[in-house]
Amino acid sequence: MDRVSAQLPEAVVERYVDRTGGAWAVIHADHLPKVAAFLKNDPELEFKLFGSIDAVDRLHLAENDPRFEVVYFLYSLKRHEHVRLKVRVSENQPVVPSLTSLYKGANWWERLTWDFYGIRFDGHPDLRRILLYEEFQGHPLRKDYALRDRQPLIPERPIKDIFRGPGTSGLS
């Protein structure tokens, strides 16, 4: 992260080491694509392996503004190191730039984060639900999601059964 701070000083909000010894950097959302591109393309760093994205809903924490943190995990095969990035986003404007143009592996993870937390990824080529059905209301991993609410009932959709062949699921 020293190289990132030196190259893009306006991008890094803060840096810290967690209790397990992992180094973290909090990045301004609008600088995220530049930071990720630098980490991936710098010949000394080469963080070319995209691990995952997740989010944290900080609603019930003492310091909860901004409400969400989007966390990124990248890995360098050359250096055998992980890098952990955070981007903080508000509840009013939960939007982060997409990294799908830089890392193809970000596609699924950004859709998952949208599906469960409602955080949008600006520039994503196909941002739609990935595990829940399209009519599902809300985002179930948000801390204010009502556990006892009923979801709208929808008719079962016929699907083509690719394992057992035609005629086993209502399609011919």
Coordinates of N, CA, C and O in Angstrom, one line a residue:
M1 N 0.8 -1.2 0.0 CA 0.0 0.0 0.0 C 0.9 1.3 0.0 O 0.4 2.3 -0.3
D2 N 2.1 1.1 0.3 CA 3.0 2.3 0.3 C 3.1 2.8 -1.1 O 3.1 4.0 -1.4
R3 N 3.2 1.9 -2.1 CA 3.3 2.3 -3.5 C 2.0 3.0 -4.0 O 2.1 3.9 -4.7
V4 N 0.9 2.5 -3.5 CA -0.4 3.1 -3.9 C -0.5 4.5 -3.3 O -0.9 5.4 -4.0
S5 N -0.1 4.6 -2.0 CA -0.2 5.9 -1.4 C 0.8 6.9 -2.0 O 0.4 8.1 -2.1
A6 N 1.9 6.4 -2.5 CA 2.9 7.3 -3.2 C 2.4 7.7 -4.5 O 2.5 8.9 -5.0
Q7 N 1.8 6.8 -5.3 CA 1.4 7.0 -6.6 C 0.0 7.8 -6.7 O -0.2 8.6 -7.5
L8 N -0.9 7.4 -5.8 CA -2.3 8.0 -5.8 C -2.6 8.5 -4.4 O -3.5 7.9 -3.7
P9 N -2.0 9.5 -3.9 CA -2.2 9.9 -2.5 C -3.6 10.4 -2.2 O -4.1 10.2 -1.1
E10 N -4.3 10.9 -3.2 CA -5.6 11.4 -3.0 C -6.7 10.3 -2.9 O -7.8 10.5 -2.4
A11 N -6.3 9.1 -3.3 CA -7.2 8.0 -3.3 C -7.4 7.3 -1.9 O -8.4 6.8 -1.6
V12 N -6.3 7.3 -1.1 CA -6.3 6.6 0.1 C -6.9 7.5 1.3 O -6.3 8.5 1.6
V13 N -7.9 7.0 1.9 CA -8.5 7.7 3.0 C -7.8 7.4 4.3 O -7.4 8.3 5.1
E14 N -7.6 6.1 4.5 CA -6.9 5.7 5.7 C -6.3 4.3 5.5 O -6.7 3.6 4.6
R15 N -5.3 3.9 6.3 CA -4.7 2.6 6.3 C -4.6 2.1 7.7 O -4.4 2.9 8.7
Y16 N -4.8 0.8 7.9 CA -4.6 0.2 9.2 C -4.3 -1.3 9.1 O -4.5 -1.9 8.1
V17 N -3.9 -1.8 10.2 CA -3.7 -3.3 10.3 C -4.7 -3.8 11.3 O -4.8 -3.3 12.4
D18 N -5.4 -4.9 10.9 CA -6.4 -5.5 11.8 C -5.8 -6.4 12.8 O -4.5 -6.6 12.8
R19 N -6.6 -7.0 13.7 CA -6.0 -7.7 14.8 C -5.3 -9.0 14.4 O -4.6 -9.6 15.2
T20 N -5.6 -9.5 13.1 CA -4.9 -10.7 12.7 C -3.6 -10.3 11.9 O -2.9 -11.2 11.4
G21 N -3.3 -9.0 11.8 CA -2.1 -8.6 11.0 C -2.3 -8.3 9.6 O -1.4 -8.0 8.9
G22 N -3.6 -8.3 9.1 CA -3.9 -8.0 7.7 C -3.9 -6.5 7.5 O -4.5 -5.8 8.3
A23 N -3.2 -6.1 6.5 CA -3.2 -4.6 6.1 C -4.4 -4.3 5.3 O -4.8 -5.0 4.4
W24 N -5.0 -3.2 5.6 CA -6.2 -2.7 4.9 C -6.0 -1.2 4.5 O -5.3 -0.5 5.1
A25 N -6.7 -0.9 3.4 CA -6.7 0.5 2.9 C -8.1 0.9 2.6 O -8.9 0.1 2.0
V26 N -8.5 2.0 3.1 CA -9.9 2.6 2.8 C -9.7 3.5 1.7 O -8.8 4.5 1.7
I27 N -10.4 3.3 0.6 CA -10.2 4.1 -0.7 C -11.5 4.9 -0.9 O -12.6 4.5 -0.7
H28 N -11.3 6.1 -1.5 CA -12.4 6.9 -2.0 C -13.1 6.1 -3.1 O -12.4 5.6 -4.0
A29 N -14.4 6.1 -3.1 CA -15.1 5.3 -4.1 C -14.8 5.7 -5.6 O -14.6 4.9 -6.4
D30 N -14.7 7.0 -5.8 CA -14.4 7.5 -7.2 C -13.0 7.1 -7.7 O -12.7 7.1 -8.8
H31 N -12.1 6.8 -6.7 CA -10.7 6.4 -7.1 C -10.5 4.9 -7.2 O -9.4 4.5 -7.5
L32 N -11.5 4.2 -6.9 CA -11.4 2.7 -6.8 C -10.9 2.1 -8.1 O -9.9 1.3 -8.1
P33 N -11.4 2.4 -9.3 CA -10.9 1.8 -10.5 C -9.4 2.2 -10.8 O -8.7 1.3 -11.2
K34 N -9.0 3.4 -10.5 CA -7.6 3.7 -10.7 C -6.7 2.9 -9.7 O -5.6 2.5 -10.1
V35 N -7.1 2.8 -8.5 CA -6.3 2.0 -7.5 C -6.2 0.6 -7.9 O -5.1 -0.1 -7.9
A36 N -7.3 0.0 -8.3 CA -7.4 -1.4 -8.7 C -6.5 -1.6 -10.0 O -5.8 -2.6 -10.1
A37 N -6.6 -0.7 -10.9 CA -5.8 -0.8 -12.1 C -4.3 -0.7 -11.8 O -3.5 -1.5 -12.4
F38 N -3.9 0.2 -10.9 CA -2.5 0.3 -10.5 C -2.1 -1.0 -9.8 O -1.0 -1.5 -10.2
L39 N -2.9 -1.5 -8.9 CA -2.5 -2.8 -8.2 C -2.3 -3.9 -9.2 O -1.4 -4.8 -9.1
K40 N -3.2 -4.0 -10.2 CA -3.1 -5.1 -11.2 C -2.0 -4.9 -12.2 O -1.3 -5.9 -12.5
N41 N -1.7 -3.7 -12.7 CA -0.8 -3.5 -13.8 C 0.6 -3.1 -13.4 O 1.5 -3.2 -14.2
D42 N 0.8 -2.7 -12.2 CA 2.2 -2.4 -11.8 C 3.1 -3.6 -11.8 O 2.7 -4.6 -11.2
P43 N 4.2 -3.6 -12.5 CA 5.0 -4.8 -12.7 C 5.6 -5.3 -11.4 O 5.9 -6.5 -11.3
E44 N 5.7 -4.5 -10.4 CA 6.2 -5.0 -9.1 C 5.1 -5.6 -8.2 O 5.4 -6.3 -7.3
L45 N 3.9 -5.2 -8.4 CA 2.8 -5.7 -7.6 C 2.0 -6.8 -8.2 O 1.9 -7.9 -7.6
E46 N 1.5 -6.6 -9.4 CA 0.7 -7.7 -10.1 C -0.4 -8.4 -9.3 O -0.4 -9.6 -9.2
F47 N -1.3 -7.6 -8.7 CA -2.4 -8.2 -8.0 C -3.5 -8.6 -9.1 O -4.5 -7.9 -9.3
K48 N -3.2 -9.6 -9.8 CA -4.0 -10.0 -11.0 C -5.2 -11.0 -10.6 O -6.1 -11.2 -11.4
L49 N -5.1 -11.6 -9.4 CA -6.2 -12.5 -9.1 C -7.2 -11.8 -8.2 O -6.9 -11.3 -7.1
F50 N -8.5 -11.8 -8.7 CA -9.6 -11.2 -8.0 C -10.2 -12.3 -7.1 O -10.7 -13.3 -7.5
G51 N -10.1 -12.0 -5.8 CA -10.6 -13.0 -4.8 C -12.1 -12.8 -4.6 O -12.9 -13.7 -5.0
S52 N -12.6 -11.7 -4.1 CA -14.0 -11.6 -3.8 C -14.4 -10.2 -3.4 O -13.5 -9.3 -3.2
I53 N -15.6 -9.9 -3.4 CA -16.2 -8.7 -2.9 C -17.2 -9.1 -1.8 O -18.0 -10.1 -2.0
D54 N -17.4 -8.3 -0.8 CA -18.5 -8.5 0.2 C -18.8 -7.1 0.7 O -18.2 -6.1 0.3
A55 N -19.8 -7.0 1.5 CA -20.2 -5.8 2.1 C -20.5 -5.9 3.6 O -20.7 -7.1 4.0
V56 N -20.4 -4.8 4.3 CA -20.7 -4.8 5.7 C -21.7 -3.7 5.9 O -21.6 -2.6 5.5
D57 N -22.8 -4.1 6.6 CA -23.8 -3.1 7.0 C -23.5 -2.7 8.4 O -23.6 -3.5 9.4
R58 N -23.2 -1.5 8.6 CA -22.7 -1.0 9.9 C -23.8 -0.3 10.7 O -23.6 0.5 11.6
L59 N -25.1 -0.6 10.4 CA -26.3 0.1 10.9 C -26.2 0.1 12.5 O -26.5 1.1 13.1
H60 N -25.9 -1.0 13.1 CA -26.0 -1.1 14.6 C -24.7 -0.8 15.3 O -24.6 -0.9 16.5
L61 N -23.7 -0.3 14.6 CA -22.4 0.0 15.2 C -22.5 1.5 15.7 O -23.3 2.3 15.2
A62 N -21.6 1.8 16.7 CA -21.6 3.1 17.2 C -21.3 4.2 16.2 O -21.9 5.2 16.1
E63 N -20.3 3.9 15.4 CA -19.9 4.8 14.2 C -20.4 4.1 13.0 O -19.8 3.3 12.4
N64 N -21.6 4.6 12.5 CA -22.2 3.9 11.4 C -22.5 4.9 10.2 O -23.4 4.6 9.4
D65 N -21.7 5.9 10.1 CA -21.9 6.8 9.0 C -20.6 7.0 8.2 O -19.6 7.4 8.9
P66 N -20.5 6.5 7.0 CA -21.5 6.0 6.2 C -21.8 4.5 6.6 O -21.1 3.9 7.2
R67 N -23.0 4.1 6.1 CA -23.6 2.9 6.6 C -22.9 1.7 6.1 O -22.8 0.7 6.8
F68 N -22.5 1.6 4.8 CA -22.0 0.4 4.2 C -20.5 0.5 3.9 O -20.0 1.6 3.6
E69 N -19.8 -0.6 4.0 CA -18.5 -0.8 3.5 C -18.5 -1.9 2.5 O -19.0 -3.0 2.8
V70 N -17.9 -1.7 1.4 CA -17.7 -2.7 0.4 C -16.2 -3.1 0.5 O -15.4 -2.2 0.4
V71 N -16.0 -4.4 0.7 CA -14.6 -4.9 0.9 C -14.2 -5.7 -0.3 O -14.9 -6.5 -0.8
Y72 N -12.9 -5.5 -0.7 CA -12.4 -6.2 -1.9 C -11.1 -7.0 -1.4 O -10.3 -6.5 -0.6
F73 N -11.0 -8.2 -2.0 CA -9.8 -9.0 -1.7 C -9.1 -9.4 -3.0 O -9.7 -10.0 -3.8
L74 N -7.9 -8.9 -3.2 CA -7.1 -9.2 -4.3 C -5.8 -10.0 -3.9 O -5.4 -9.9 -2.8
Y75 N -5.2 -10.7 -4.9 CA -4.1 -11.6 -4.5 C -3.0 -11.4 -5.6 O -3.4 -11.4 -6.8
S76 N -1.8 -11.4 -5.2 CA -0.7 -11.3 -6.2 C 0.0 -12.7 -6.2 O 0.6 -13.1 -5.2
L77 N 0.0 -13.4 -7.3 CA 0.7 -14.6 -7.4 C 2.2 -14.4 -7.4 O 3.0 -15.3 -7.0
K78 N 2.6 -13.3 -7.9 CA 4.1 -13.0 -8.0 C 4.6 -12.7 -6.6 O 5.7 -13.2 -6.2
R79 N 3.9 -12.0 -5.7 CA 4.4 -11.6 -4.4 C 3.8 -12.6 -3.3 O 4.3 -12.5 -2.1
H80 N 2.9 -13.4 -3.6 CA 2.2 -14.2 -2.6 C 1.6 -13.4 -1.5 O 1.8 -13.7 -0.3
E81 N 0.9 -12.3 -1.9 CA 0.4 -11.4 -0.9 C -1.1 -11.1 -1.2 O -1.5 -11.1 -2.4
H82 N -1.8 -10.8 -0.2 CA -3.2 -10.3 -0.3 C -3.2 -8.8 -0.1 O -2.4 -8.3 0.6
V83 N -4.2 -8.2 -0.8 CA -4.4 -6.8 -0.5 C -5.9 -6.7 -0.2 O -6.7 -7.4 -0.8
R84 N -6.2 -5.9 0.8 CA -7.6 -5.7 1.3 C -8.0 -4.3 1.1 O -7.3 -3.4 1.7
L85 N -9.0 -4.0 0.4 CA -9.5 -2.6 0.2 C -10.9 -2.5 0.7 O -11.7 -3.4 0.6
K86 N -11.2 -1.3 1.2 CA -12.6 -1.0 1.6 C -13.0 0.3 0.9 O -12.2 1.2 0.7
V87 N -14.2 0.4 0.6 CA -14.9 1.6 0.0 C -16.1 1.8 0.9 O -16.9 0.9 1.0
R88 N -16.2 3.0 1.5 CA -17.4 3.3 2.3 C -18.4 4.0 1.5 O -18.1 5.0 0.8
V89 N -19.7 3.6 1.6 CA -20.8 4.2 0.8 C -21.9 4.5 1.8 O -22.2 3.8 2.7
S90 N -22.6 5.6 1.5 CA -23.8 6.0 2.3 C -25.0 5.2 2.0 O -25.2 4.7 0.9
E91 N -26.0 5.3 2.9 CA -27.3 4.6 2.7 C -28.0 5.4 1.6 O -28.8 4.7 0.8
N92 N -27.9 6.7 1.5 CA -28.6 7.5 0.5 C -28.1 7.3 -0.9 O -28.9 7.4 -1.8
Q93 N -26.9 7.0 -1.1 CA -26.3 6.8 -2.4 C -25.3 5.6 -2.4 O -24.1 5.8 -2.5
P94 N -25.9 4.4 -2.3 CA -25.0 3.2 -2.2 C -24.6 2.8 -3.6 O -25.0 1.8 -4.2
V95 N -23.6 3.5 -4.1 CA -23.1 3.3 -5.5 C -21.6 3.2 -5.5 O -21.0 4.1 -4.9
V96 N -21.0 2.2 -6.1 CA -19.6 2.1 -6.2 C -19.3 1.8 -7.7 O -20.0 1.1 -8.4
P97 N -18.1 2.3 -8.2 CA -17.8 2.0 -9.6 C -17.5 0.5 -9.7 O -16.9 -0.2 -8.9
S98 N -17.9 -0.1 -10.9 CA -17.7 -1.5 -11.1 C -16.3 -1.8 -11.5 O -15.7 -0.9 -12.2
L99 N -15.8 -2.9 -11.2 CA -14.5 -3.4 -11.6 C -14.5 -4.5 -12.6 O -13.5 -5.1 -12.9
T100 N -15.7 -4.7 -13.2 CA -15.8 -5.8 -14.2 C -15.0 -5.6 -15.5 O -14.6 -6.6 -16.1
S101 N -14.7 -4.4 -15.8 CA -13.9 -4.1 -17.0 C -12.4 -4.5 -16.7 O -11.7 -4.8 -17.6
L102 N -12.0 -4.4 -15.5 CA -10.7 -4.7 -15.1 C -10.5 -6.2 -14.7 O -9.5 -6.8 -15.0
Y103 N -11.5 -6.7 -13.9 CA -11.4 -8.1 -13.4 C -12.7 -8.7 -13.8 O -13.8 -8.4 -13.3
K104 N -12.7 -9.7 -14.7 CA -13.9 -10.4 -15.1 C -14.5 -11.2 -13.9 O -15.8 -11.3 -13.9
G105 N -13.7 -11.6 -13.0 CA -14.3 -12.3 -11.8 C -15.1 -11.4 -10.9 O -15.8 -11.9 -10.0
A106 N -15.1 -10.1 -11.1 CA -15.9 -9.2 -10.3 C -17.4 -9.2 -10.6 O -18.2 -8.9 -9.8
N107 N -17.7 -9.7 -11.8 CA -19.1 -9.7 -12.3 C -20.0 -10.4 -11.3 O -21.0 -9.8 -10.9
W108 N -19.7 -11.7 -11.0 CA -20.6 -12.4 -10.1 C -20.6 -11.8 -8.7 O -21.7 -11.7 -8.1
W109 N -19.5 -11.4 -8.2 CA -19.5 -10.8 -6.8 C -20.2 -9.5 -6.7 O -20.9 -9.3 -5.7
E110 N -20.1 -8.7 -7.7 CA -20.9 -7.4 -7.7 C -22.4 -7.7 -7.8 O -23.2 -7.1 -7.1
R111 N -22.8 -8.7 -8.6 CA -24.2 -9.1 -8.6 C -24.7 -9.6 -7.3 O -25.8 -9.3 -6.8
L112 N -23.9 -10.4 -6.6 CA -24.2 -11.0 -5.3 C -24.3 -9.8 -4.3 O -25.3 -9.8 -3.5
T113 N -23.4 -8.9 -4.3 CA -23.5 -7.8 -3.3 C -24.7 -6.9 -3.6 O -25.3 -6.4 -2.7
W114 N -25.0 -6.7 -4.9 CA -26.3 -6.0 -5.2 C -27.5 -6.7 -4.7 O -28.4 -6.1 -4.1
D115 N -27.5 -8.0 -4.9 CA -28.7 -8.8 -4.6 C -28.9 -8.8 -3.1 O -30.1 -8.6 -2.6
F116 N -27.9 -8.9 -2.3 CA -28.1 -9.1 -0.8 C -28.0 -7.8 0.0 O -28.5 -7.7 1.1
Y117 N -27.3 -6.8 -0.5 CA -27.1 -5.5 0.2 C -27.7 -4.3 -0.5 O -27.9 -3.3 0.1
G118 N -28.0 -4.4 -1.8 CA -28.6 -3.3 -2.5 C -27.6 -2.2 -2.9 O -28.0 -1.1 -3.1
I119 N -26.3 -2.6 -2.9 CA -25.3 -1.6 -3.3 C -25.1 -1.7 -4.8 O -24.8 -2.8 -5.3
R120 N -25.3 -0.6 -5.5 CA -25.2 -0.6 -7.0 C -23.7 -0.5 -7.4 O -22.9 0.1 -6.8
F121 N -23.4 -1.1 -8.6 CA -22.1 -1.0 -9.2 C -22.2 -0.2 -10.5 O -22.7 -0.8 -11.5
D122 N -21.8 1.0 -10.5 CA -21.9 1.9 -11.7 C -21.0 1.3 -12.8 O -19.8 1.1 -12.6
G123 N -21.6 1.1 -14.0 CA -20.9 0.5 -15.1 C -20.9 -1.0 -15.2 O -20.3 -1.5 -16.1
H124 N -21.6 -1.7 -14.3 CA -21.7 -3.1 -14.4 C -22.5 -3.5 -15.7 O -23.6 -2.9 -15.9
P125 N -22.1 -4.5 -16.4 CA -22.8 -4.8 -17.7 C -24.1 -5.5 -17.5 O -24.9 -5.5 -18.5
D126 N -24.4 -6.1 -16.4 CA -25.6 -6.9 -16.2 C -26.0 -7.0 -14.8 O -26.0 -8.1 -14.2
L127 N -26.3 -5.8 -14.2 CA -26.6 -5.8 -12.7 C -28.0 -6.2 -12.5 O -28.9 -5.4 -12.6
R128 N -28.2 -7.5 -12.1 CA -29.5 -8.0 -11.8 C -29.3 -9.1 -10.7 O -28.2 -9.5 -10.4
R129 N -30.4 -9.5 -10.1 CA -30.3 -10.5 -9.0 C -29.7 -11.7 -9.5 O -29.8 -12.1 -10.7
I130 N -28.9 -12.4 -8.6 CA -28.2 -13.6 -9.0 C -28.7 -14.8 -8.3 O -28.7 -15.9 -8.9
L131 N -29.1 -14.7 -7.1 CA -29.6 -15.9 -6.3 C -31.1 -15.7 -5.9 O -31.7 -16.7 -5.8
L132 N -31.6 -14.5 -5.8 CA -33.0 -14.3 -5.5 C -33.8 -14.0 -6.7 O -33.2 -13.6 -7.7
Y133 N -35.1 -14.3 -6.7 CA -35.9 -14.0 -7.9 C -36.1 -12.5 -8.1 O -36.1 -11.7 -7.1
E134 N -36.4 -12.1 -9.3 CA -36.5 -10.7 -9.6 C -37.6 -9.9 -8.8 O -37.4 -8.8 -8.5
E135 N -38.7 -10.6 -8.4 CA -39.7 -10.0 -7.7 C -39.5 -9.8 -6.2 O -40.2 -9.2 -5.5
F136 N -38.4 -10.4 -5.7 CA -38.0 -10.3 -4.3 C -37.9 -8.9 -3.9 O -37.3 -8.1 -4.6
Q137 N -38.5 -8.5 -2.8 CA -38.5 -7.1 -2.3 C -37.5 -7.0 -1.2 O -37.5 -7.7 -0.2
G138 N -36.6 -6.0 -1.4 CA -35.6 -5.7 -0.4 C -34.3 -6.4 -0.6 O -34.1 -7.1 -1.6
H139 N -33.4 -6.3 0.4 CA -32.1 -6.9 0.3 C -31.8 -7.6 1.7 O -31.7 -6.9 2.7
P140 N -31.8 -8.9 1.7 CA -31.9 -9.7 3.0 C -30.7 -9.6 3.9 O -30.9 -9.9 5.1
L141 N -29.6 -9.1 3.5 CA -28.4 -9.0 4.4 C -28.3 -7.6 5.0 O -27.4 -7.4 5.8
R142 N -29.2 -6.7 4.7 CA -29.3 -5.4 5.4 C -29.8 -5.6 6.8 O -30.7 -6.4 7.0
K143 N -29.3 -4.9 7.7 CA -29.6 -5.1 9.1 C -31.1 -4.7 9.4 O -31.7 -5.1 10.4
D144 N -31.7 -3.8 8.6 CA -33.0 -3.4 8.8 C -34.0 -4.2 8.0 O -35.2 -3.9 7.9
Y145 N -33.6 -5.3 7.4 CA -34.5 -6.2 6.6 C -35.4 -6.9 7.6 O -35.0 -7.5 8.6
A146 N -36.7 -6.8 7.4 CA -37.7 -7.4 8.3 C -37.8 -8.9 8.0 O -38.2 -9.4 7.0
L147 N -37.4 -9.7 9.0 CA -37.3 -11.1 8.9 C -38.7 -11.8 8.7 O -38.8 -12.8 8.1
R148 N -39.7 -11.2 9.2 CA -41.0 -11.8 9.2 C -41.9 -11.3 8.0 O -43.0 -11.8 7.9
D149 N -41.4 -10.4 7.2 CA -42.2 -10.0 6.1 C -42.4 -11.1 5.1 O -41.5 -11.9 4.9
R150 N -43.5 -11.0 4.4 CA -43.8 -12.0 3.4 C -43.4 -11.5 2.0 O -43.6 -10.3 1.7
Q151 N -42.8 -12.3 1.2 CA -42.5 -12.0 -0.2 C -43.6 -12.3 -1.1 O -44.4 -13.2 -0.8
P152 N -43.7 -11.5 -2.2 CA -44.8 -11.8 -3.1 C -44.7 -13.2 -3.7 O -43.6 -13.7 -4.0
L153 N -45.8 -13.9 -3.8 CA -45.9 -15.2 -4.4 C -45.9 -15.1 -5.9 O -46.6 -14.2 -6.5
I154 N -45.1 -15.8 -6.6 CA -45.1 -15.8 -8.1 C -45.3 -17.2 -8.5 O -44.9 -18.2 -7.9
P155 N -45.8 -17.4 -9.7 CA -46.0 -18.7 -10.2 C -44.6 -19.4 -10.5 O -43.7 -18.7 -10.9
E156 N -44.6 -20.7 -10.4 CA -43.4 -21.4 -10.7 C -43.1 -21.3 -12.1 O -44.0 -21.5 -13.0
R157 N -41.9 -21.0 -12.5 CA -41.5 -20.9 -13.9 C -41.0 -22.2 -14.4 O -40.1 -22.9 -13.7
P158 N -41.4 -22.6 -15.6 CA -40.8 -23.9 -16.1 C -39.4 -23.6 -16.5 O -39.0 -22.6 -17.1
I159 N -38.6 -24.6 -16.2 CA -37.2 -24.5 -16.6 C -36.8 -25.7 -17.4 O -37.3 -26.8 -17.2
K160 N -35.8 -25.6 -18.3 CA -35.4 -26.7 -19.1 C -34.4 -27.5 -18.2 O -33.4 -27.0 -17.7
D161 N -34.7 -28.8 -18.0 CA -33.9 -29.6 -17.2 C -32.8 -30.2 -18.1 O -33.0 -31.0 -18.9
I162 N -31.6 -29.7 -17.9 CA -30.5 -30.1 -18.7 C -29.9 -31.4 -18.3 O -29.1 -32.0 -19.0
F163 N -30.3 -31.9 -17.1 CA -29.7 -33.2 -16.7 C -30.5 -34.4 -17.1 O -30.0 -35.4 -17.4
R164 N -31.9 -34.2 -17.0 CA -32.7 -35.4 -17.3 C -33.4 -35.3 -18.7 O -34.0 -36.2 -19.1
G165 N -33.2 -34.2 -19.4 CA -33.7 -34.1 -20.7 C -35.1 -33.5 -20.8 O -35.7 -33.1 -19.8
P166 N -35.6 -33.3 -22.0 CA -36.9 -32.7 -22.2 C -38.1 -33.5 -21.6 O -38.0 -34.7 -21.5
G167 N -39.1 -32.8 -21.1 CA -40.3 -33.5 -20.6 C -40.3 -33.7 -19.2 O -41.3 -34.2 -18.6
T168 N -39.3 -33.4 -18.4 CA -39.2 -33.7 -17.0 C -39.6 -32.5 -16.1 O -39.8 -32.6 -14.9
S169 N -39.7 -31.3 -16.7 CA -40.0 -30.1 -15.9 C -41.1 -29.3 -16.5 O -41.1 -28.1 -16.3
G170 N -41.9 -29.9 -17.3 CA -43.0 -29.1 -17.9 C -42.6 -28.5 -19.3 O -43.5 -28.0 -20.0
L171 N -41.4 -28.6 -19.7 CA -41.1 -28.2 -21.1 C -40.9 -29.3 -22.0 O -40.4 -30.4 -21.5
S172 N -41.2 -29.2 -23.2 CA -41.0 -30.3 -24.1 C -39.8 -30.1 -25.0 O -39.2 -29.1 -25.0

